[in-house]
Amino acid sequence: MSYLVLARKSRPQTFDEVVGQKIIVRTLQNALAAGRVPHGLIFSGIRGTGKTTLARIMAKALNCEQGPTPTPCNTCSSCRDIGAGASVDLHEIDGASNRGIQEIRDLKENIRFMPTSARFKIIIIDEVHMLTSEAFNALLKTLEEPPDHVYFMFATTELHKVPVTILSRCQRYELQRVGRRELAAHYTRLAESEGITIEPAAVDLIVREAAGSVRDGLSLLDQVFSYCGDEVKAEEVAEVLGLVSDQVIADLGEALLAGDISRAMEQLNQVYGYGMNIKRFTSELLSWFRHLLFCCLNKEPGRLLDLPQEDIARFAEIAGKYPLPTVYGLFNILLEGLERANYSSQPRLAIEMAFIGAVQVGDVQPVSELLVRLDKIIAGAGQEIFMPSSSEPPRKKKVDQPAPGDISEKAQTEFQADPVKEQKTEQVQTAKKQTLAGKDAVAVTSDGPPSEEKVTNHAEKKLEPVQRTTMGLRDIKRRWPAFIDYVRDRKPWMAATLQKAVTVTLEN
Ligand SMILES: [Zn+2]
């Protein structure tokens, strides 16, 4: 007895058996029930999602002796003939090998005659996008006004290659990738019917590999059944398909998040031991982080992620442990590093570098928080170090209000050997505002001390009033380097920023 592969053995014979595509199935059944089936249908979608299967079930439904019916009986001679591929009124044409104008002429000649035994002639053209443009043109007229006894059903994986003139004459059905849950349920049922016990984790691996294509998964399942016998375990599936199990990827991801580089390297070593394809591995790891990121972002990740419930729960648990910016930062570094690994002559080295870069991320703090903290530090430092002591009353010399453009002159008149403490209060505040105001600062020069040329009215408007001081610009300039030295001893990074400070305005 010849062996029938699962994909053929388990091909759906009725609408109910179709895996996924619920909306399309319902639309077709409604059209059949209402007698509103158009004479041209086109099914598009990735390989193995059920395009030809749906076309064949439609053929059955239209030609069933009980029909046309949304539920073909599968027992009448017409249904059985179509099921066995023996119906004389069902023409299945492979568009890839019969793509010329002559084939279409022959077809047109053929459909001039009434069906032999069934109600309708059904023409199924698979991979219809492969037809030549002449062939398409030859079809146009027939599609425009098809004979009552003919139905055209086209299937294509590349809808964009089908001329618009054809598309506009057909009703379009775009098949979706089949969801993981549906695939898992389908494969588990199949294994049961074959008398094989299969671990849920093993099914998950196959479902992951199938990537939404029922047939791809079935081919893998065939391979796995041959290798494993009556009992299928996840490790064996990983072995036979050359996959890394989810657990290894998850361990690796968690090691990176925890900043445990040695554990991450150990896991990487293990992955290499499996001889896994680098591209595959990097894409697995990245999709792990993507799932985690979705769980960080969303309260109900199940609606966005097509994953088993327990996987989502696990991701949500990990997401609870790490703040979003950390996961995001790490994901970003990995994305860049692993992408590089795919093109590197030393992929392993590139991956290791990406890991090392990733663990450096640590806990990421939002900039807004850092700025608030910086603000506090500066304010605290100003009060502690530079504020005049209570015994020393603040000096405020009242002078005539100078014209706005006249600040430097005013500063000169005010300059009266004032205490260092007040001078520094203003400098600290000026520097702080430049740090925070960023682009509002007029100019940043590297030659250190503030310069009066930079004073502008524009900046004056943007800044808040500075504490009154009787310090002159020249004095500030003179004492600025000493002040920076003072800061450098305490906060080297802040000293570097202050060195670039310029005077924006000097008030009162
Ligand atoms: Zn029937």
CSV table of C-alpha atoms and ligand atoms in Angstrom, one decimal, residues 60 63-66 72-80, ligand 1:
chain,number,residue,atom,x,y,z
A,60,LYS,CA,-18.4,20.1,-4.5
A,63,ASN,CA,-22.1,20.3,-8.0
A,64,CYS,CA,-23.4,18.2,-5.2
A,65,GLU,CA,-26.6,16.3,-6.1
A,66,GLN,CA,-28.3,17.8,-3.1
A,72,PRO,CA,-22.0,19.2,0.3
A,73,CYS,CA,-23.0,15.7,1.2
A,74,ASN,CA,-19.7,14.0,0.3
A,75,THR,CA,-21.6,10.8,-0.5
A,76,CYS,CA,-23.2,11.5,-3.9
A,77,SER,CA,-21.3,10.5,-7.0
A,78,SER,CA,-20.4,14.1,-7.9
A,79,CYS,CA,-19.0,14.8,-4.4
A,80,ARG,CA,-17.1,11.5,-4.5
B,1,ZN,ZN,-22.9,15.5,-2.8
